[in-house]
Coordinates of N, CA, C and O in Angstrom, one line a residue:
X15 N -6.6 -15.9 -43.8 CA -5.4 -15.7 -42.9 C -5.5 -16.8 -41.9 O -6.5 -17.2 -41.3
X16 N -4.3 -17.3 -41.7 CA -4.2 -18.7 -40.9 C -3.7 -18.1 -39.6 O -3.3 -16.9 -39.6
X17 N -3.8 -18.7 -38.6 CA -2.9 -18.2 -36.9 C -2.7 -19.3 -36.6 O -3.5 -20.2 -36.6
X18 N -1.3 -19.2 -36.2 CA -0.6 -20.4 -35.6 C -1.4 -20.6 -33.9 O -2.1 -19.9 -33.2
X19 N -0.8 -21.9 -33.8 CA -1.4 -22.1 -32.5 C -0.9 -21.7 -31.6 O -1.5 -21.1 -30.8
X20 N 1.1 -21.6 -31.4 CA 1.4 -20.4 -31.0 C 1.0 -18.9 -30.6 O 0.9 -18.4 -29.5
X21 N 0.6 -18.1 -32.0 CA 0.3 -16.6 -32.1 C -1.0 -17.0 -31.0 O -0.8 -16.7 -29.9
X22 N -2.0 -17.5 -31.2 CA -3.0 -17.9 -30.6 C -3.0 -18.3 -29.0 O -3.9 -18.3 -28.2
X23 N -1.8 -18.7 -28.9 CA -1.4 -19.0 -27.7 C -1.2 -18.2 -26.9 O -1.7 -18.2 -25.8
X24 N -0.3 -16.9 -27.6 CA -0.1 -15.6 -26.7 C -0.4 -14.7 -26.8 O 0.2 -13.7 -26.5
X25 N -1.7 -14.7 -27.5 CA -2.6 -13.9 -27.7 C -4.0 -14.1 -26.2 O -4.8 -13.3 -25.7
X26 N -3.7 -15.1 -25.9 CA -4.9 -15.7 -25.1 C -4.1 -15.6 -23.4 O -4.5 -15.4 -22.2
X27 N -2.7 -15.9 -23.9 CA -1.6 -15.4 -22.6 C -2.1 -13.4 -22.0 O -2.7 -12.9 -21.1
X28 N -1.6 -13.1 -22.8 CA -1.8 -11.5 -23.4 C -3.1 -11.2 -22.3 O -3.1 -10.8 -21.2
X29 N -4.0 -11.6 -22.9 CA -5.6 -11.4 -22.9 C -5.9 -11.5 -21.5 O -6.3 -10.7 -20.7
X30 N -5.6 -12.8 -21.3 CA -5.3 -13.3 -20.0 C -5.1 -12.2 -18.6 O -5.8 -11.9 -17.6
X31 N -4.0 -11.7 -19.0 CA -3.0 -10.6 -18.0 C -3.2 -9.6 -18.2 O -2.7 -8.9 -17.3
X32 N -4.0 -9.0 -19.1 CA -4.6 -7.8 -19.0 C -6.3 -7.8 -18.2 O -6.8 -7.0 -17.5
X33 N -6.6 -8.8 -18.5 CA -8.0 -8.8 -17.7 C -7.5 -9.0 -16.1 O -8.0 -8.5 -15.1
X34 N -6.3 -9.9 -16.2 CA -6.1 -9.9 -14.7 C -5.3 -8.7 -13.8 O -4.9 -8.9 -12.7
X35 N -5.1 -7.8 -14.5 CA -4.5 -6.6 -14.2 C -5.4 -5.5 -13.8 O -5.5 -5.0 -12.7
X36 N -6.2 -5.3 -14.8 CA -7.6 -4.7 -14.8 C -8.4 -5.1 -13.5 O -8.3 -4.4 -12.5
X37 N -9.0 -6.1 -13.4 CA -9.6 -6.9 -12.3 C -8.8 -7.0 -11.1 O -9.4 -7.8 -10.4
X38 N -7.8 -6.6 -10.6 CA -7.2 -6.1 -9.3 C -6.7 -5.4 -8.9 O -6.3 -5.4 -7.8
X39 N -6.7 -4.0 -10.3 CA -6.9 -2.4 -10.5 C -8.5 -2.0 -9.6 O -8.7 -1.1 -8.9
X40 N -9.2 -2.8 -9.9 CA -10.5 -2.5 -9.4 C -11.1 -2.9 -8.7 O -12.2 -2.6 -8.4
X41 N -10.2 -4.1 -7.9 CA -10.8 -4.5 -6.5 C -9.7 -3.4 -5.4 O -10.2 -2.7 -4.4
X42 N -8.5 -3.5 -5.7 CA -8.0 -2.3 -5.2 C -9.0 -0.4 -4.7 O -9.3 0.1 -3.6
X43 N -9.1 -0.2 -5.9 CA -9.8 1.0 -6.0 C -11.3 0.3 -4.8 O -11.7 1.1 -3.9
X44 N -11.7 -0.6 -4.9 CA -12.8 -0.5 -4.0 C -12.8 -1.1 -2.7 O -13.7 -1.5 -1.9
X45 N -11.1 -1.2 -2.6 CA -10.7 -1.4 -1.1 C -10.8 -3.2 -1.0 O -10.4 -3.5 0.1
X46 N -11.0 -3.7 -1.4 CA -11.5 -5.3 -1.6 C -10.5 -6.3 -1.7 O -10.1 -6.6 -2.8
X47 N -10.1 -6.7 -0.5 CA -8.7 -7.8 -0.6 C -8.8 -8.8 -1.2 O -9.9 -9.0 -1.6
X48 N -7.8 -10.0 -1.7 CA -8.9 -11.0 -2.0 C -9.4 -12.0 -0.7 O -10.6 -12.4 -0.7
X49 N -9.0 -12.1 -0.2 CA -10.1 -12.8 1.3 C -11.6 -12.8 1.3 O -12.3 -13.8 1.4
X50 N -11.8 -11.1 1.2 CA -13.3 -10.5 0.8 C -13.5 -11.2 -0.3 O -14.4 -12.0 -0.3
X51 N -12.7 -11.0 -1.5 CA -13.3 -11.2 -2.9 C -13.7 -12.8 -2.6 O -14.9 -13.1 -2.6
X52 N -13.1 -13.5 -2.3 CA -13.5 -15.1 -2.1 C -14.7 -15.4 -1.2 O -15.4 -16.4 -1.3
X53 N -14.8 -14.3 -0.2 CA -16.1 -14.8 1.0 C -17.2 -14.2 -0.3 O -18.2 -14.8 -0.5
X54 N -16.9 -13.2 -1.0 CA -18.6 -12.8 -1.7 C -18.3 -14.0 -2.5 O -19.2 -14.8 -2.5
X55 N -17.2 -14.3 -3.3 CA -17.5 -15.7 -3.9 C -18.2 -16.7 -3.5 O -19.3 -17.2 -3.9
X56 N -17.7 -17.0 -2.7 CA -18.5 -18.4 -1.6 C -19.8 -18.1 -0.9 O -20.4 -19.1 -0.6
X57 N -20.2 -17.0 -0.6 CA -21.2 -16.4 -0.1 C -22.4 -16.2 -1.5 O -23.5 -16.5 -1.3
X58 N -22.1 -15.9 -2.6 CA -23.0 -15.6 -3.6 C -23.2 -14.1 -3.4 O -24.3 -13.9 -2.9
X59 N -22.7 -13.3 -3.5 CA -22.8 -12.1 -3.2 C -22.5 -11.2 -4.1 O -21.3 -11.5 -4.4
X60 N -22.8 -10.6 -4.6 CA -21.6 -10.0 -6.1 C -21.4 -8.7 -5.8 O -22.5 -8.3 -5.3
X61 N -20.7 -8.0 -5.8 CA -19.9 -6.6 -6.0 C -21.3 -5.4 -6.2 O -21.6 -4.6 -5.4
X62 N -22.1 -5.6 -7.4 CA -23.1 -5.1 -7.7 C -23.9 -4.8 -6.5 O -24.4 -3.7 -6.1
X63 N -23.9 -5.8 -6.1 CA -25.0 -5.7 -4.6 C -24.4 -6.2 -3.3 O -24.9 -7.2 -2.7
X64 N -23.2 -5.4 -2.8 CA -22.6 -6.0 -1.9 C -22.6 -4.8 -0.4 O -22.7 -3.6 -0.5
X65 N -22.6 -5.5 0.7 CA -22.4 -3.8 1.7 C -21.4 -3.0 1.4 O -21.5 -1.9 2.0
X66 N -20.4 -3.2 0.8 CA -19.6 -2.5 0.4 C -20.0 -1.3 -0.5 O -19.6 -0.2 -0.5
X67 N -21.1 -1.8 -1.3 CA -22.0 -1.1 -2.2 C -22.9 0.0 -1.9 O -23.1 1.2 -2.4
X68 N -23.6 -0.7 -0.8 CA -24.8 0.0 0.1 C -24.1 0.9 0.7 O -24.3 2.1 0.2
X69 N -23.1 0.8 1.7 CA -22.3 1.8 2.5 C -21.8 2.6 1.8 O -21.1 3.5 2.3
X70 N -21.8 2.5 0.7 CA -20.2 3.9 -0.3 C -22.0 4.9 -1.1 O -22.0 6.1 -1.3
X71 N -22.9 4.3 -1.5 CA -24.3 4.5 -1.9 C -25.0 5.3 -0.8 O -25.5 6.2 -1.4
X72 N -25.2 5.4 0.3 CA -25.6 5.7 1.4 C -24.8 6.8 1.7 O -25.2 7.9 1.4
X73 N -23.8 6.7 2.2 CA -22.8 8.1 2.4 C -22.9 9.4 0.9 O -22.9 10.6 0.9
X74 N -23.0 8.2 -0.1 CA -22.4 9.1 -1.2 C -23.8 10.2 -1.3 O -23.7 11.3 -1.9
X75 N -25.0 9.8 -0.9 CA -26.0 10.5 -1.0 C -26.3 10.8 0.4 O -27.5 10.5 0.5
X76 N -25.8 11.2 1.5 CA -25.9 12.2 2.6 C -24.8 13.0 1.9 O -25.3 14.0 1.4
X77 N -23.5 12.8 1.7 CA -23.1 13.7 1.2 C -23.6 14.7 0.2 O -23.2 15.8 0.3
X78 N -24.4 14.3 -0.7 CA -24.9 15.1 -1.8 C -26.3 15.5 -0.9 O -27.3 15.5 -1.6
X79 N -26.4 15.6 -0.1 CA -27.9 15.9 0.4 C -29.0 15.3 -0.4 O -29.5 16.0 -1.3
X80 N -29.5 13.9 -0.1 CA -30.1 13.8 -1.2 C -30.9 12.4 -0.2 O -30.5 11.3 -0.3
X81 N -31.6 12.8 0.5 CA -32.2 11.8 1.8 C -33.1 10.9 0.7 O -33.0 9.7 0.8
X82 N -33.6 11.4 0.0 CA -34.5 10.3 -0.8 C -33.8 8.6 -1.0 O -34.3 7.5 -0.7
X83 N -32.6 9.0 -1.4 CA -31.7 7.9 -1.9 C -30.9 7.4 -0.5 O -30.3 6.4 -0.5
X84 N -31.0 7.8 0.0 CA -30.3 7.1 1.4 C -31.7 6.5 2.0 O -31.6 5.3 2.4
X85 N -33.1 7.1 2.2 CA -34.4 6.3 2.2 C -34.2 4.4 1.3 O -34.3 3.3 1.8
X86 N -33.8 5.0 0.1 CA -33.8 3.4 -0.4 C -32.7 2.5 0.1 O -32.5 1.4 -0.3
X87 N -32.0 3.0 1.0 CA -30.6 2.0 1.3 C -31.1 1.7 3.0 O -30.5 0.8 3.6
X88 N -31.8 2.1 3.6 CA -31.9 1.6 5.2 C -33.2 0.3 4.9 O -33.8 0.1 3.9
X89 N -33.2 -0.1 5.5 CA -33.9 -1.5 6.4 C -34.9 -1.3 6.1 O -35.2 -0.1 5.8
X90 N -36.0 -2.4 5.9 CA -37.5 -2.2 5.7 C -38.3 -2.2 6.3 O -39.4 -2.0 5.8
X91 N -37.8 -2.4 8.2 CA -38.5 -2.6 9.6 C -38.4 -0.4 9.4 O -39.3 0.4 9.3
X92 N -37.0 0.0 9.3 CA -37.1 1.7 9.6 C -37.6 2.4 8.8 O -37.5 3.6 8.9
X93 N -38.2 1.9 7.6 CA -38.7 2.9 6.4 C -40.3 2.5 6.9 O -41.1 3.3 6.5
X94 N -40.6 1.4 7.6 CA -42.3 1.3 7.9 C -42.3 2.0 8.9 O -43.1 3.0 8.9
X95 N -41.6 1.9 9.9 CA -41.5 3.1 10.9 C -41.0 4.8 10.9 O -40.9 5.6 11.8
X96 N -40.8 4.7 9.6 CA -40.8 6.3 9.2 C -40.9 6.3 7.5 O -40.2 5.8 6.6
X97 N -41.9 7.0 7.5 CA -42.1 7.1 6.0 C -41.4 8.2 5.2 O -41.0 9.1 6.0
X98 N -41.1 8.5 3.9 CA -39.9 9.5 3.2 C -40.6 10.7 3.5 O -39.8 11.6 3.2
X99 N -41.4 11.2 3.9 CA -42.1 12.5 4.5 C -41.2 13.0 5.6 O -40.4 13.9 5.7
X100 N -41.5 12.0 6.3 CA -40.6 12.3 8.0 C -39.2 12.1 7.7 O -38.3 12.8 8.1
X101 N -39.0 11.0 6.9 CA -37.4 10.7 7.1 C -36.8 12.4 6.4 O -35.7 12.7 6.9
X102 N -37.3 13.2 5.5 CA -36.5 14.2 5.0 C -36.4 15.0 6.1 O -35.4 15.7 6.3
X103 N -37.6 14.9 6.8 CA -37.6 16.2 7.7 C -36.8 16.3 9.3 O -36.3 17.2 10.1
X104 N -36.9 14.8 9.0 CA -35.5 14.4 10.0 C -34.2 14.5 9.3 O -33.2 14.5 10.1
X105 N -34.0 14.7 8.3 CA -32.5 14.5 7.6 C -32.5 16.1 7.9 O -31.8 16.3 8.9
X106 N -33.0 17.3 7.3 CA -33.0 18.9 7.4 C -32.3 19.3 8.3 O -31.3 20.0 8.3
X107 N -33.2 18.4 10.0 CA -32.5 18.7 11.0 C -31.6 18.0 11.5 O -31.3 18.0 12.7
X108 N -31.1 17.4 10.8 CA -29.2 16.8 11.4 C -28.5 17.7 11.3 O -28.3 18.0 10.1
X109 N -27.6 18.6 12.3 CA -26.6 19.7 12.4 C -25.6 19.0 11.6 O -24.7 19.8 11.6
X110 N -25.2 18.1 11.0 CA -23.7 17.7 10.2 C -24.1 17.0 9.4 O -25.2 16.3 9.5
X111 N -23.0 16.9 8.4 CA -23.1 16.1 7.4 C -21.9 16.0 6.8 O -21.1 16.9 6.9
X112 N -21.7 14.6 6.2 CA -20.4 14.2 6.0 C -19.8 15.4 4.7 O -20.5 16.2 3.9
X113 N -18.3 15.0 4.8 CA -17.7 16.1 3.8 C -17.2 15.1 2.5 O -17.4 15.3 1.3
X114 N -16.8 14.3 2.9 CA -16.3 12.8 1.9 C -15.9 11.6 2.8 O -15.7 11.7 3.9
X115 N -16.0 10.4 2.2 CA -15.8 9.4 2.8 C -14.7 8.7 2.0 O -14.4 9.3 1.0
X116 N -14.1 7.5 2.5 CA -13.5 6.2 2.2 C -14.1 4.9 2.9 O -14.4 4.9 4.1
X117 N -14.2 4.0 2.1 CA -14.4 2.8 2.5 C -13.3 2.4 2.8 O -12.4 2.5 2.0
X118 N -13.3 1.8 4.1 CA -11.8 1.3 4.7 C -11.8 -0.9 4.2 O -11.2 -1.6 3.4
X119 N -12.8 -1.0 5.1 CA -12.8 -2.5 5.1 C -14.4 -3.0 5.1 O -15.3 -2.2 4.9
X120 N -14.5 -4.0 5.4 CA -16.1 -4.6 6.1 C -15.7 -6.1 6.4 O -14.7 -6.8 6.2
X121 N -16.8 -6.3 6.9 CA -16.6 -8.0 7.6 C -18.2 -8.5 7.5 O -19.1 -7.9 8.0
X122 N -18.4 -9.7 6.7 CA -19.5 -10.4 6.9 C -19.7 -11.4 7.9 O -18.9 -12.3 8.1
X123 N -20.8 -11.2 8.6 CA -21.6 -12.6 9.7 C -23.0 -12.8 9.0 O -24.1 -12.2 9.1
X124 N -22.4 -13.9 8.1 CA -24.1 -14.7 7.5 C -24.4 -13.3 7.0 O -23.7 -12.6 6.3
X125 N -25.4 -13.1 7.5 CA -26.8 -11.9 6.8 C -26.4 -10.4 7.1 O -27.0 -9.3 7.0
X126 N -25.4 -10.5 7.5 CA -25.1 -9.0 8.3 C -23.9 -8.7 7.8 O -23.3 -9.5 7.1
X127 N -23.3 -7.6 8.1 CA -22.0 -7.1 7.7 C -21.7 -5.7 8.6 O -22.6 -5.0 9.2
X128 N -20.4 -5.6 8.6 CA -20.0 -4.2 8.7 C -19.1 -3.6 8.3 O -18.0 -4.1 8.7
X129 N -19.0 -2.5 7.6 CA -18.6 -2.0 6.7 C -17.8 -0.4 7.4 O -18.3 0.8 7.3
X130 N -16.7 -0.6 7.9 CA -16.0 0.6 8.3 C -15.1 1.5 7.2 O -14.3 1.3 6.3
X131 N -16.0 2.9 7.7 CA -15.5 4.6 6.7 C -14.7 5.3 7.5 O -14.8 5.7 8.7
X132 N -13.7 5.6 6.3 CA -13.3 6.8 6.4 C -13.7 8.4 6.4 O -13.3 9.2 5.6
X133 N -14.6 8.7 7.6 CA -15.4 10.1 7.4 C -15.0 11.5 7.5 O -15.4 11.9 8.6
X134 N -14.4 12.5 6.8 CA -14.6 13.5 6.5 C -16.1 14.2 7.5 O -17.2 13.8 7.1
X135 N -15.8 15.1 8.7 CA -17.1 16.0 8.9 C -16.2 17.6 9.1 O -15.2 18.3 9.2
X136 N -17.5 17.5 9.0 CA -16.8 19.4 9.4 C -17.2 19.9 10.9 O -18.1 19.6 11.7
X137 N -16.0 20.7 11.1 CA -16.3 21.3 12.5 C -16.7 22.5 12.6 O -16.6 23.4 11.8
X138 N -17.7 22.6 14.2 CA -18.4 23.5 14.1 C -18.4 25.0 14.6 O -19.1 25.9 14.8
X139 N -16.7 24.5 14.8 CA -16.0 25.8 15.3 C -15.9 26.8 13.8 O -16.5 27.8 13.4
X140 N -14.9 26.0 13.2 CA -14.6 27.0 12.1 C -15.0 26.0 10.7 O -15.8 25.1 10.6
X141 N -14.4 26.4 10.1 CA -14.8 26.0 8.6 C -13.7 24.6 8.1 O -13.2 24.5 7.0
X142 N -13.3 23.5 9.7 CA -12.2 22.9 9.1 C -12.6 21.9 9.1 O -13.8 22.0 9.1
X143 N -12.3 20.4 9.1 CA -12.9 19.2 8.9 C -12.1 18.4 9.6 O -11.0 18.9 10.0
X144 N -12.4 17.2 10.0 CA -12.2 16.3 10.9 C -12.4 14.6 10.7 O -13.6 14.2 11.0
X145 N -11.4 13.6 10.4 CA -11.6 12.7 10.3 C -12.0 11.8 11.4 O -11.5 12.0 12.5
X146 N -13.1 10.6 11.3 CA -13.5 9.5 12.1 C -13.8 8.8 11.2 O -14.1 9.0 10.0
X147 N -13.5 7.2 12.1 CA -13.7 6.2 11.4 C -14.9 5.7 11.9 O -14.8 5.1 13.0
X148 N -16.3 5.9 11.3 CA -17.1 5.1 11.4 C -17.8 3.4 10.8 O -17.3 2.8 9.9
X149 N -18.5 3.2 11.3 CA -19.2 2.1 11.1 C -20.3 1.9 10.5 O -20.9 3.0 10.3
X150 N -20.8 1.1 10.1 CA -22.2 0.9 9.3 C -22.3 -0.4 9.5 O -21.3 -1.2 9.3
X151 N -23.5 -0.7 10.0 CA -24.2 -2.3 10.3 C -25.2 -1.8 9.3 O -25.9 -0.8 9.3
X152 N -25.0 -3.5 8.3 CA -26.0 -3.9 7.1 C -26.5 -5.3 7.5 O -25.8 -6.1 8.1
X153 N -27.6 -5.3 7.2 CA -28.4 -6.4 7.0 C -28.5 -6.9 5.8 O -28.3 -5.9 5.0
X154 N -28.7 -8.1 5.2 CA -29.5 -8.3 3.8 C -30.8 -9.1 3.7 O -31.3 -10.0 4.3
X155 N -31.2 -8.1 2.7 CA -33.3 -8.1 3.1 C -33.0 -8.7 1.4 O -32.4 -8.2 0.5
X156 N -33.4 -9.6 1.5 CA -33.8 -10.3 0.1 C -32.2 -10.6 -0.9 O -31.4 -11.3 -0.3
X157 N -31.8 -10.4 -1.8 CA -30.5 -10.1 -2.2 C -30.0 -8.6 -2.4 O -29.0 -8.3 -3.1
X158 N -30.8 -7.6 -1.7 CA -30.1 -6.6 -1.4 C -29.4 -6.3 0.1 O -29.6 -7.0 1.2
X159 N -28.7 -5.4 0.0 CA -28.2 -5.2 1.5 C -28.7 -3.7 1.7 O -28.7 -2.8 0.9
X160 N -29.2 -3.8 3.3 CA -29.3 -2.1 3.4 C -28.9 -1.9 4.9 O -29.1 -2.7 5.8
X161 N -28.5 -0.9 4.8 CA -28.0 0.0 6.2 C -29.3 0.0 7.2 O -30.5 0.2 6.9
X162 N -28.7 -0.5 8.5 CA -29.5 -0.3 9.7 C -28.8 0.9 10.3 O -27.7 0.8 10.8
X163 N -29.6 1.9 10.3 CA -29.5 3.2 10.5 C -29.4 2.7 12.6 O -28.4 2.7 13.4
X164 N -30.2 2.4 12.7 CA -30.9 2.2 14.6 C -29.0 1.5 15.1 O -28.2 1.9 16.0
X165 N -28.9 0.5 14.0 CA -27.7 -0.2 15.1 C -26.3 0.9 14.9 O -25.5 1.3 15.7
X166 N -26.3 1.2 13.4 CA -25.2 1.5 13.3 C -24.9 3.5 13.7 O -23.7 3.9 13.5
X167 N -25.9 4.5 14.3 CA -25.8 5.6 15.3 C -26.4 5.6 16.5 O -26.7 6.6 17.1
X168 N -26.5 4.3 17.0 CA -27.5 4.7 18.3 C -26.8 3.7 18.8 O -27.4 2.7 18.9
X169 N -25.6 3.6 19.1 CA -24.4 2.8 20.1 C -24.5 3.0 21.5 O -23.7 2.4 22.3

Protein backbone atom coordinates (compact mmCIF):
# COMPACT_ATOMS: atom_id res chain seq x y z
CA UNK A 1 0.00 0.00 0.00
CA UNK A 2 1.39 3.32 -1.24
CA UNK A 3 0.46 6.88 0.87
CA UNK A 4 0.47 9.85 -0.83
CA UNK A 5 2.57 12.60 0.40
CA UNK A 6 -0.55 14.50 0.96
CA UNK A 7 -2.41 11.63 3.13
CA UNK A 8 0.97 11.68 4.95
CA UNK A 9 0.80 15.22 5.24
CA UNK A 10 -2.32 15.27 7.22
CA UNK A 11 -1.86 12.66 8.93
CA UNK A 12 1.29 14.33 10.55
CA UNK A 13 -1.02 17.77 10.62
CA UNK A 14 -3.68 15.51 12.65
CA UNK A 15 -1.02 14.00 14.90
CA UNK A 16 0.39 17.17 15.41
CA UNK A 17 -2.94 18.80 16.99
CA UNK A 18 -3.82 16.23 18.95
CA UNK A 19 -0.57 15.92 20.92
CA UNK A 20 -0.84 19.66 21.06
CA UNK A 21 -4.26 19.56 22.54
CA UNK A 22 -3.44 16.84 24.93
CA UNK A 23 -0.26 18.72 26.16
CA UNK A 24 -2.22 21.95 27.20
CA UNK A 25 -5.11 19.67 28.63
CA UNK A 26 -2.35 18.85 30.97
CA UNK A 27 -0.50 21.74 31.72
CA UNK A 28 -3.92 23.25 32.43
CA UNK A 29 -4.98 20.50 34.90
CA UNK A 30 -1.57 21.26 36.69
CA UNK A 31 -2.15 24.82 36.86
CA UNK A 32 1.07 25.58 34.56
CA UNK A 33 0.82 28.71 32.30
CA UNK A 34 3.15 28.73 29.57
CA UNK A 35 5.53 31.47 31.13
CA UNK A 36 6.16 28.68 33.78
CA UNK A 37 6.33 25.95 31.11
CA UNK A 38 9.23 28.03 29.41
CA UNK A 39 11.21 29.13 32.76
CA UNK A 40 11.33 25.00 33.55
CA UNK A 41 12.33 24.91 29.87
CA UNK A 42 15.12 27.31 30.25
CA UNK A 43 15.76 26.39 33.69
CA UNK A 44 16.19 22.47 32.97
CA UNK A 45 13.64 21.52 35.24
CA UNK A 46 11.07 18.98 34.14
CA UNK A 47 7.51 18.53 35.41
CA UNK A 48 8.65 15.18 36.93
CA UNK A 49 10.68 16.88 39.35
CA UNK A 50 9.41 20.29 39.60
CA UNK A 51 8.07 22.32 43.05
CA UNK A 52 5.03 22.15 41.62
CA UNK A 53 5.56 18.44 42.15
CA UNK A 54 7.09 18.51 45.61
CA UNK A 55 4.26 20.89 46.90
CA UNK A 56 0.99 18.88 45.40
CA UNK A 57 3.37 15.47 46.86
CA UNK A 58 3.81 16.91 50.27
CA UNK A 59 0.23 18.18 50.94
CA UNK A 60 -1.08 15.08 49.16
CA UNK A 61 0.55 12.93 51.94
CA UNK A 62 -0.39 15.22 55.14
CA UNK A 63 -3.58 14.80 53.76
CA UNK A 64 -3.53 11.07 53.70
CA UNK A 65 -1.78 11.07 57.04
CA UNK A 66 1.15 9.61 55.91
CA UNK A 67 4.30 11.68 57.62
CA UNK A 68 6.77 9.13 56.22
CA UNK A 69 6.28 10.55 52.73
CA UNK A 70 6.16 14.09 53.52
CA UNK A 71 9.71 13.12 55.61
CA UNK A 72 11.07 12.49 51.94
CA UNK A 73 9.86 15.90 50.53
CA UNK A 74 11.54 18.52 53.32
CA UNK A 75 15.19 19.64 53.23
CA UNK A 76 18.16 17.71 54.12
CA UNK A 77 19.57 20.36 56.76
CA UNK A 78 15.58 19.44 58.71
CA UNK A 79 15.59 15.64 58.24
CA UNK A 80 19.43 15.74 60.09
CA UNK A 81 17.83 17.76 62.54
CA UNK A 82 14.96 15.55 63.14
CA UNK A 83 15.06 12.13 62.34
CA UNK A 84 11.59 10.03 60.95
CA UNK A 85 11.14 8.79 64.74
CA UNK A 86 10.56 12.34 65.96
CA UNK A 87 9.26 13.83 62.80
CA UNK A 88 6.04 11.22 63.15
CA UNK A 89 5.74 12.07 66.61
CA UNK A 90 5.70 15.58 65.82
CA UNK A 91 3.18 15.09 62.94
CA UNK A 92 0.50 13.02 65.73
CA UNK A 93 0.63 16.14 67.61
CA UNK A 94 -0.37 18.73 64.95
CA UNK A 95 -4.16 19.73 65.99
CA UNK A 96 -5.05 20.07 61.99
CA UNK A 97 -4.62 18.80 58.97
CA UNK A 98 -5.40 19.73 55.64
CA UNK A 99 -8.83 18.63 54.04
CA UNK A 100 -7.75 19.06 50.15
CA UNK A 101 -5.67 21.32 48.41
CA UNK A 102 -5.17 23.15 44.90
CA UNK A 103 -2.06 24.33 43.52
CA UNK A 104 -2.69 27.85 42.59
CA UNK A 105 0.70 29.17 41.05
CA UNK A 106 4.54 29.19 42.07
CA UNK A 107 7.48 31.39 41.13
CA UNK A 108 11.08 30.46 40.73
CA UNK A 109 14.38 32.49 42.18
CA UNK A 110 17.43 30.34 40.75
CA UNK A 111 17.37 27.35 43.50
CA UNK A 112 14.28 28.33 45.30
CA UNK A 113 10.67 28.58 44.48
CA UNK A 114 7.36 29.16 45.85
CA UNK A 115 4.57 27.43 45.28
CA UNK A 116 1.11 29.00 46.50
CA UNK A 117 -2.14 26.37 47.67
CA UNK A 118 -5.30 26.31 47.71
CA UNK A 119 -5.98 24.87 51.44
CA UNK A 120 -8.99 23.18 52.60
CA UNK A 121 -8.67 22.94 56.78
CA UNK A 122 -11.20 22.14 59.06
CA UNK A 123 -12.64 24.07 61.77
CA UNK A 124 -12.45 23.46 65.14
CA UNK A 125 -15.63 24.71 66.14
CA UNK A 126 -17.81 22.33 64.20
CA UNK A 127 -17.34 19.92 61.57
CA UNK A 128 -17.01 22.74 58.59
CA UNK A 129 -13.96 23.66 56.62
CA UNK A 130 -12.21 26.68 55.69
CA UNK A 131 -10.22 27.98 52.80
CA UNK A 132 -6.50 29.70 52.95
CA UNK A 133 -4.12 30.32 50.64
CA UNK A 134 -0.94 29.07 51.67
CA UNK A 135 2.60 29.07 50.76
CA UNK A 136 5.38 26.60 50.44
CA UNK A 137 9.16 27.69 50.06
CA UNK A 138 11.31 24.92 48.08
CA UNK A 139 14.72 24.67 47.70
CA UNK A 140 16.50 22.42 45.19
CA UNK A 141 18.98 19.95 46.86
CA UNK A 142 20.62 18.15 43.88
CA UNK A 143 17.88 17.86 40.94
CA UNK A 144 15.26 17.33 43.40
CA UNK A 145 13.21 20.03 45.04
CA UNK A 146 12.02 19.74 48.60
CA UNK A 147 9.95 21.77 51.00
CA UNK A 148 11.47 23.91 53.66
CA UNK A 149 9.17 23.23 56.28
CA UNK A 150 11.22 26.12 58.89
CA UNK A 151 10.66 29.04 56.09
CA UNK A 152 7.58 28.10 54.76
CA UNK A 153 5.34 27.84 58.75
CA UNK A 154 7.41 29.74 60.98
CA UNK A 155 6.73 33.35 59.26
Amino acid sequence: MRISWQRLLLIVIVASGLLGMSSGLFLVKKHISPKQLLQNILLWTTHANSPVDAADSYFSAWEKLQPEIMYRYITSAEQASSNLVNYKNEFENMPLRPIKHTVKSFKLFGRKAMVKLLVSWPTLEDSGTYDKEEYLSLVKEGSSWKVSEAESFNK
